[in-house]
PDB file of C-alpha atoms (C1' of nucleotides) in Angstrom:
ATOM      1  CA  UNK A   7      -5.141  10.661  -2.001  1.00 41.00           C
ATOM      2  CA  UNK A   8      -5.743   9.342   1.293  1.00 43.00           C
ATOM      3  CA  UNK A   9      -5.660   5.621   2.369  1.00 44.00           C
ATOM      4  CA  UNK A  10      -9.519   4.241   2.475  1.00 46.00           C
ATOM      5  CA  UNK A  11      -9.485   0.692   4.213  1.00 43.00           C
ATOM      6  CA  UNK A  12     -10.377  -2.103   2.591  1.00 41.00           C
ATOM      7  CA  UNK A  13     -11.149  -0.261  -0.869  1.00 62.00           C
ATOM      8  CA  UNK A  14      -8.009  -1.177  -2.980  1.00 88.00           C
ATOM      9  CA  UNK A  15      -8.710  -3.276  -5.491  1.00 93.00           C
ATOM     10  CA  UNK A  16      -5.079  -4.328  -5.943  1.00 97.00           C
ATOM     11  CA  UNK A  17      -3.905  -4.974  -2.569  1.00 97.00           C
ATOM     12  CA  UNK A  18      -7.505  -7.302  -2.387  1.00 96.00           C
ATOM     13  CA  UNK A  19      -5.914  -8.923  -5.048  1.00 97.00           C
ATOM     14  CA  UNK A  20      -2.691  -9.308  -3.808  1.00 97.00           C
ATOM     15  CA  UNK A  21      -3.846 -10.279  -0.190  1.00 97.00           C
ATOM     16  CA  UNK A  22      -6.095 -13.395  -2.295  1.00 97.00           C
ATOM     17  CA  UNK A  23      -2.623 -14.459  -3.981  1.00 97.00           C
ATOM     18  CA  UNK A  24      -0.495 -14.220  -0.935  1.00 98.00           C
ATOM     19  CA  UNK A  25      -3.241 -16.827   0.766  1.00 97.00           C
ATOM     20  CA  UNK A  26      -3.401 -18.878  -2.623  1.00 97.00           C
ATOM     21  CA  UNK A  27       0.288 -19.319  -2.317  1.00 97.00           C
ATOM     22  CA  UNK A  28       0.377 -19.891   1.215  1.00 97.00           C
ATOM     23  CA  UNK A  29      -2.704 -22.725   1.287  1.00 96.00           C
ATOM     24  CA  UNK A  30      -0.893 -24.280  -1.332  1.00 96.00           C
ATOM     25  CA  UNK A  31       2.104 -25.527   0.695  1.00 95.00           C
ATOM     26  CA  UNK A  32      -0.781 -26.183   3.512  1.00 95.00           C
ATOM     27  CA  UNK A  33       0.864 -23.492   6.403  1.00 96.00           C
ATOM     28  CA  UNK A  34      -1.320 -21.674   8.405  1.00 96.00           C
ATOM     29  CA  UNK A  35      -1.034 -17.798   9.242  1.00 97.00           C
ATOM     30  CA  UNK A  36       0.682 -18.690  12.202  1.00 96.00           C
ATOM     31  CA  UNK A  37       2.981 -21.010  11.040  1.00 96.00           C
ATOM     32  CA  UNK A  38       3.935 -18.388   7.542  1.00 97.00           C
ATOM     33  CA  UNK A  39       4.285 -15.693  10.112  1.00 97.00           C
ATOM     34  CA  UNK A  40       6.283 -17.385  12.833  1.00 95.00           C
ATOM     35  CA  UNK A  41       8.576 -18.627   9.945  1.00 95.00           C
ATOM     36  CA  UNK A  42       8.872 -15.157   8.614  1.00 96.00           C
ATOM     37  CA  UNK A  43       9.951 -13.577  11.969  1.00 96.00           C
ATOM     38  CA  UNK A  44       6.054 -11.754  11.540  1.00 96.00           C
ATOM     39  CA  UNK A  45       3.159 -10.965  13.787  1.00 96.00           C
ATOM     40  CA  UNK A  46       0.432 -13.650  13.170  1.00 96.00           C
ATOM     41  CA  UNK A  47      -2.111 -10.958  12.806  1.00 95.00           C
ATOM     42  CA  UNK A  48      -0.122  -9.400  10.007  1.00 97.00           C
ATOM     43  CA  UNK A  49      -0.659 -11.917   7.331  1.00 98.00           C
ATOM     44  CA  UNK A  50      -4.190 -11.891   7.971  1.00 97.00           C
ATOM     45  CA  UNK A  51      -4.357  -8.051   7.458  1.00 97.00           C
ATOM     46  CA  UNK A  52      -2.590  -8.270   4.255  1.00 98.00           C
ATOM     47  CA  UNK A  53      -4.336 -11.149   2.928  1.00 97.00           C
ATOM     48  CA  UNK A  54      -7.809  -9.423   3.845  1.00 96.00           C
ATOM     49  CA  UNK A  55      -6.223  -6.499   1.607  1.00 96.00           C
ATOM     50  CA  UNK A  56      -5.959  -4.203   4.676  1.00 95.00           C
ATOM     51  CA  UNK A  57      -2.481  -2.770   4.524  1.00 96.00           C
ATOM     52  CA  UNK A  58       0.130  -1.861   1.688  1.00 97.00           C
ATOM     53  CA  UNK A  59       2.773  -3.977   3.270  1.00 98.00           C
ATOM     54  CA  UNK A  60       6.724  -2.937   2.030  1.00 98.00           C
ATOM     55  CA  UNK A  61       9.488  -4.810   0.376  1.00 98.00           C
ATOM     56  CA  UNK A  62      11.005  -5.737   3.416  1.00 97.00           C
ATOM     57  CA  UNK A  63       7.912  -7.662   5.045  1.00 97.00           C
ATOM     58  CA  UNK A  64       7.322  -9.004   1.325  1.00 98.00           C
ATOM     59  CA  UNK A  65      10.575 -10.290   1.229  1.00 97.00           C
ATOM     60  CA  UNK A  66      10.631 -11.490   5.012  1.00 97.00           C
ATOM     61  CA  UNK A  67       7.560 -13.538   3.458  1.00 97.00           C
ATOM     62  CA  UNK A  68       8.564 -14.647   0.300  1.00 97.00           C
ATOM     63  CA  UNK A  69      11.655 -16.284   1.767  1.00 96.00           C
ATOM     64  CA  UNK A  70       9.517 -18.609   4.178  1.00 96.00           C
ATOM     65  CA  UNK A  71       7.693 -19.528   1.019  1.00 97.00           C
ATOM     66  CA  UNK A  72      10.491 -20.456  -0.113  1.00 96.00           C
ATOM     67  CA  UNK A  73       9.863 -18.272  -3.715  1.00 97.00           C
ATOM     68  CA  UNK A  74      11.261 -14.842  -5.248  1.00 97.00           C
ATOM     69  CA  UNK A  75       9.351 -11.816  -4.422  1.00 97.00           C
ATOM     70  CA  UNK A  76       8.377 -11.475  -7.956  1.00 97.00           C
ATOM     71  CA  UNK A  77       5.955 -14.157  -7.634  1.00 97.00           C
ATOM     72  CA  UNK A  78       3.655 -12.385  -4.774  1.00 98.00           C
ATOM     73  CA  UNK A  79       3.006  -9.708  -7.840  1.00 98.00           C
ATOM     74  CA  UNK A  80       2.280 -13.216  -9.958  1.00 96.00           C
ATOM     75  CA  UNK A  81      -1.209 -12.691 -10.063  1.00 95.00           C
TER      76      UNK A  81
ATOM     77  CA  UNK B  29      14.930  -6.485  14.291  1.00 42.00           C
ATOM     78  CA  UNK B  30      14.582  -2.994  13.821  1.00 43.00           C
ATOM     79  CA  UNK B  31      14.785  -1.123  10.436  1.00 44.00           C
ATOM     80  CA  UNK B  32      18.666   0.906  10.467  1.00 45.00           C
ATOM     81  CA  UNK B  33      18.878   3.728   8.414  1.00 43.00           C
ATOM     82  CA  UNK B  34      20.939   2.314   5.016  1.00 42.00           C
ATOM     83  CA  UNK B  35      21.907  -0.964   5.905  1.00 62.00           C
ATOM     84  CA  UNK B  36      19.450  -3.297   4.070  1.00 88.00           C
ATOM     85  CA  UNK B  37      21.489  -4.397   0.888  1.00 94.00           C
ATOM     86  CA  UNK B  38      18.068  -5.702  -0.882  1.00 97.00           C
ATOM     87  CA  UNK B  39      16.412  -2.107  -0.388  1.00 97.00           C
ATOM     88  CA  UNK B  40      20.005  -0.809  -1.668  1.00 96.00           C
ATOM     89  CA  UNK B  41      19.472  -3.424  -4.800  1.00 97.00           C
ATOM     90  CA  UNK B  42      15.909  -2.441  -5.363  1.00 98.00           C
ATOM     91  CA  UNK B  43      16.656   1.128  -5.728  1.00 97.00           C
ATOM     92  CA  UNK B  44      18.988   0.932  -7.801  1.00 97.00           C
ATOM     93  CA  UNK B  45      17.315  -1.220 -10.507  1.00 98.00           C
ATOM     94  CA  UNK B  46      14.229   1.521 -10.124  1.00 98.00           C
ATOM     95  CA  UNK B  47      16.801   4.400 -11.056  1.00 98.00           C
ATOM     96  CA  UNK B  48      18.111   1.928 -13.897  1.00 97.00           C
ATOM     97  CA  UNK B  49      14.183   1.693 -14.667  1.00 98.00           C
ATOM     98  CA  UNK B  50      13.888   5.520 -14.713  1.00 97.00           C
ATOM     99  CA  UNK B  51      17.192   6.735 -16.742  1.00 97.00           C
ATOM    100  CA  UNK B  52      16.372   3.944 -19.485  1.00 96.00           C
ATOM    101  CA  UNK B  53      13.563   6.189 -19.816  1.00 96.00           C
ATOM    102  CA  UNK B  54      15.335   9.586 -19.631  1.00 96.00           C
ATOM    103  CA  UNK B  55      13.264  10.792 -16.933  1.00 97.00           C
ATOM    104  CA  UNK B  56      14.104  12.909 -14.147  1.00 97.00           C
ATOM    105  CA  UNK B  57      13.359  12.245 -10.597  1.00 97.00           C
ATOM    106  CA  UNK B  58      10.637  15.250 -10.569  1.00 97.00           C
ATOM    107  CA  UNK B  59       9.039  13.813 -13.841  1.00 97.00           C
ATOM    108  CA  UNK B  60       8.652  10.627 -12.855  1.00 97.00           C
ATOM    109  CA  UNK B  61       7.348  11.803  -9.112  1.00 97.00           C
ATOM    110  CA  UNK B  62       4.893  13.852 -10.836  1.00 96.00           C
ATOM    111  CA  UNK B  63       3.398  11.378 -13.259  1.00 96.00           C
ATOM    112  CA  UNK B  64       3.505   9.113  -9.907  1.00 96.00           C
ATOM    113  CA  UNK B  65       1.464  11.508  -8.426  1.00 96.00           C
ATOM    114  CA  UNK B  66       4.206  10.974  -5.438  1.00 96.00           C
ATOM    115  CA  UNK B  67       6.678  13.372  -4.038  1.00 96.00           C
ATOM    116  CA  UNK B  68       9.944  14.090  -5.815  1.00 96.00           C
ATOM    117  CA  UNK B  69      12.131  13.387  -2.782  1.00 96.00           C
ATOM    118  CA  UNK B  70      10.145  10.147  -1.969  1.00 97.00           C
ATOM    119  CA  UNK B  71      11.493   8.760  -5.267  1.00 98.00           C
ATOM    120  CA  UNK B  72      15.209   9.866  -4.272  1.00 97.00           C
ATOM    121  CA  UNK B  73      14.592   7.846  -0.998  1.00 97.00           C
ATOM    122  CA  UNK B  74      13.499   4.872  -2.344  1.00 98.00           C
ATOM    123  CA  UNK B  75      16.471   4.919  -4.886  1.00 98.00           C
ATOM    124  CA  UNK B  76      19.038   5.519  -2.720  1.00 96.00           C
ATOM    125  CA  UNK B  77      17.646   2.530  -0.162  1.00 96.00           C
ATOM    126  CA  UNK B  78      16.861   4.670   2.383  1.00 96.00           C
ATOM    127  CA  UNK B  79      12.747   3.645   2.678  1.00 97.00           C
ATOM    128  CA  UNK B  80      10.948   0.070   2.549  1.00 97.00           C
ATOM    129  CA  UNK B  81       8.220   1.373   0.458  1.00 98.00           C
ATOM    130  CA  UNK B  82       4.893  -0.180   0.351  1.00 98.00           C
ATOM    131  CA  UNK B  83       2.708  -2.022  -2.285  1.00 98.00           C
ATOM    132  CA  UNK B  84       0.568   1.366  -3.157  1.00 97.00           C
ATOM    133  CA  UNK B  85       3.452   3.613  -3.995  1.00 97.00           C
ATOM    134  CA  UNK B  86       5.369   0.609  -5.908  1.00 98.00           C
ATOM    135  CA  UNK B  87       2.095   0.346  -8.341  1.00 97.00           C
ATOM    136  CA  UNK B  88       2.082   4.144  -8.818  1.00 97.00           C
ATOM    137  CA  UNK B  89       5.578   4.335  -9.947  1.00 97.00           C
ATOM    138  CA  UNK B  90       4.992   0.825 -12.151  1.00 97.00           C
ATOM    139  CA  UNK B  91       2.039   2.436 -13.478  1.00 96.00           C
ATOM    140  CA  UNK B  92       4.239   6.062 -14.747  1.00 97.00           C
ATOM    141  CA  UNK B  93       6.881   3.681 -15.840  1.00 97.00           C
ATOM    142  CA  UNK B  94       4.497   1.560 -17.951  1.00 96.00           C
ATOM    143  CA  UNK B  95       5.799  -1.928 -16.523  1.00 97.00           C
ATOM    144  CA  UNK B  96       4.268  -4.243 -14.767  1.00 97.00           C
ATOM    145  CA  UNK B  97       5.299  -4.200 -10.658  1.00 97.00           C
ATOM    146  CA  UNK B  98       7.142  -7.668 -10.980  1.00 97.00           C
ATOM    147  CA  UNK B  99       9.787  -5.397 -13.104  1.00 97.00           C
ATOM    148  CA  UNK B 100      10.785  -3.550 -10.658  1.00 98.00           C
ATOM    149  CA  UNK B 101      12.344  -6.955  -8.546  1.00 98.00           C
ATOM    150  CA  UNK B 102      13.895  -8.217 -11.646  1.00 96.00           C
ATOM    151  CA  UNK B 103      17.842  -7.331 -10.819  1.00 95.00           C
TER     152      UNK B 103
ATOM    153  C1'  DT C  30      33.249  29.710 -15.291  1.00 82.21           C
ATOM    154  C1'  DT C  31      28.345  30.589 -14.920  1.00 82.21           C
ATOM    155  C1'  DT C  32      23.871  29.013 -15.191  1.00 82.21           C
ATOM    156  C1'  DA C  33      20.357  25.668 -15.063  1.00 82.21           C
ATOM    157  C1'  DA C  34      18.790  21.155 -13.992  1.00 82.21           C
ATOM    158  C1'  DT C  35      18.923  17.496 -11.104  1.00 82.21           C
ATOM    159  C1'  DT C  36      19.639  15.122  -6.965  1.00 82.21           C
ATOM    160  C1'  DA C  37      20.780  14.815  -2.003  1.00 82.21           C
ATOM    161  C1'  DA C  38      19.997  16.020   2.522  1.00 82.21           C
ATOM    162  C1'  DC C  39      17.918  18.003   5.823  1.00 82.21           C
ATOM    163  C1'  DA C  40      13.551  19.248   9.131  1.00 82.21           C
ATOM    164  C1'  DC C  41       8.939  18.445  10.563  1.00 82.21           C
ATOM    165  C1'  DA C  42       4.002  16.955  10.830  1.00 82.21           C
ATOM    166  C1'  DT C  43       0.888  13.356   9.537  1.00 82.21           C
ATOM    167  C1'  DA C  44      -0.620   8.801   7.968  1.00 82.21           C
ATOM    168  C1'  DT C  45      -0.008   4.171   7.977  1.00 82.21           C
ATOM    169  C1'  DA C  46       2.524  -0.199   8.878  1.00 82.21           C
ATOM    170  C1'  DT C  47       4.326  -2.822  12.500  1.00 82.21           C
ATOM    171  C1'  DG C  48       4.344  -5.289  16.870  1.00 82.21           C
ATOM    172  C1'  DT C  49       1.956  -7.024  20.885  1.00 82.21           C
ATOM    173  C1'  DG C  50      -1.997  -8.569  23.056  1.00 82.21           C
ATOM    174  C1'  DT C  51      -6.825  -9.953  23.714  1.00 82.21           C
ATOM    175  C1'  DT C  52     -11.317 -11.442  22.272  1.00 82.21           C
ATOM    176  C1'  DT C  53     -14.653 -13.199  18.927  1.00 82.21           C
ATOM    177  C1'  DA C  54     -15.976 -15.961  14.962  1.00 82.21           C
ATOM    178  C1'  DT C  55     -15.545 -19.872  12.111  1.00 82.21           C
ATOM    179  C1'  DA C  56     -14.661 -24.436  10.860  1.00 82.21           C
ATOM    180  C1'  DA C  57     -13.016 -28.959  11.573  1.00 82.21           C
ATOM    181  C1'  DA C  58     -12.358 -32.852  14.502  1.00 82.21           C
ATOM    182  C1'  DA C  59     -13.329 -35.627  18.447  1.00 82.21           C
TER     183       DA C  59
ATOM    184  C1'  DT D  14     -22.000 -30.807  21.593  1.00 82.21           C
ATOM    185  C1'  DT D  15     -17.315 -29.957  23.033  1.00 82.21           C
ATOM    186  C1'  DT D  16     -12.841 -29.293  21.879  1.00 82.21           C
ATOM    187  C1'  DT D  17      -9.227 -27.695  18.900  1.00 82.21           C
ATOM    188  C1'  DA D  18      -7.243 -25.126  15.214  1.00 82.21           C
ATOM    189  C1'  DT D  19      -7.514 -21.315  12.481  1.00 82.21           C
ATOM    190  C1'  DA D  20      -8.660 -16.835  11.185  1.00 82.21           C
ATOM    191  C1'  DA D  21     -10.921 -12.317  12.001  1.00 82.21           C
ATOM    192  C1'  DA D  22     -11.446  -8.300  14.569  1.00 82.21           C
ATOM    193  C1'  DC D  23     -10.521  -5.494  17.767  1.00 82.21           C
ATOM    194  C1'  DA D  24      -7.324  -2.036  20.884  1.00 82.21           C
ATOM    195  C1'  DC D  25      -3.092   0.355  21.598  1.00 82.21           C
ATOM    196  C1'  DA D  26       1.816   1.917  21.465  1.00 82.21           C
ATOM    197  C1'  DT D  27       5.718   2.373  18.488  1.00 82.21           C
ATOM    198  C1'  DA D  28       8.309   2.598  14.160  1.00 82.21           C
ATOM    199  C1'  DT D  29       8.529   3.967   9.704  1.00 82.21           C
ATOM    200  C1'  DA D  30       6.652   5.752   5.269  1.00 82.21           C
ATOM    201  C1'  DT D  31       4.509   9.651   3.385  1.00 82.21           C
ATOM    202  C1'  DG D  32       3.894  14.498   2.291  1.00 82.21           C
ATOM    203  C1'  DT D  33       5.538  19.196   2.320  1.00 82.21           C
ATOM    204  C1'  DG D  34       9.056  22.424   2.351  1.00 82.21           C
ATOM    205  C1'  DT D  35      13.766  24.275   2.291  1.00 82.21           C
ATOM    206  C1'  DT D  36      18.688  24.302   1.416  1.00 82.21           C
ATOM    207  C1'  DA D  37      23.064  22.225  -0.161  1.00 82.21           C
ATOM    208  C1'  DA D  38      25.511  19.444  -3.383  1.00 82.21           C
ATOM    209  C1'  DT D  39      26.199  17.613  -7.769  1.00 82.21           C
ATOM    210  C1'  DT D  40      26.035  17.396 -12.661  1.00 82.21           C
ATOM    211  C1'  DA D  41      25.220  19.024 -17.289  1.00 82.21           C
ATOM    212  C1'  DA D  42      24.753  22.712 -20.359  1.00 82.21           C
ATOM    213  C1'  DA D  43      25.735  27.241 -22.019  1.00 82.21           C
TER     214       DA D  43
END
DNA sequence: TTTAATTAACACATATATGTGTTTATAAAA
DNA sequence: TTTTATAAACACATATATGTGTTAATTAAA
């Protein structure tokens, strides 16, 4: 099943959460991703729901939130 | 920092707590790749550590395992 | 021990995520 | 309006995950 851009439900899902969680503590993109040791431009491609990030960027991210991983599947 | 081959302890964690997941439920690797609809050896690399797997794949296997995604960081 | 089932460990091509950079769009503030 | 901050939208090279296949090692069963 190949990967269609922009047409999985979930990760639109997920990508609305991550950016819930992050505009609740009031940090940009660039400020989540330079805290995160991340490219700017990749938060905004997972919050758009344009990539199936891995565990190891998820957990790079969850730690600058400052919550457990778990929580980015809260949703 | 670039990914090395067997070194990330989390990825180490996370695979084991899927094959927990997956014995608990008396499935083999093959069963569980097949109900996946992933590759068997894809599931041996992700429980041995070896891969930082993304979002998509981690909802397939939640999905054949009948838990929610969140279950699979709970160790 | 012998067989069967399961898993590990390879190789290799392809798809996608990552990393870096630039430009455009949007929105808020001055 | 003009500036500033933020996010989106590109392009492109590189790294890594995925998918397919084969063979070796391990484990369980007969």
């Amino acid at each position: 099943m190949p990967f269609v851009k922009g047409k999985d439900n979930y990760l639109i899902e997920f990508g609305k959460n991550l950016r819930k969680l992050r505009e609740q503590r009031g940090l940009s993109q660039e400020y989540l991703a330079i805290d995160a040791n991340i490219p700017t431009n990749q938060i905004g491609r997972i919050e758009r729901g344009e990539i199936s990030t891995t565990i190891s960027t998820l957990l790079s991210i969850s730690k600058a939130l400052q919550i457990d991983i778990k929580e980015l599947f809260n949703f």
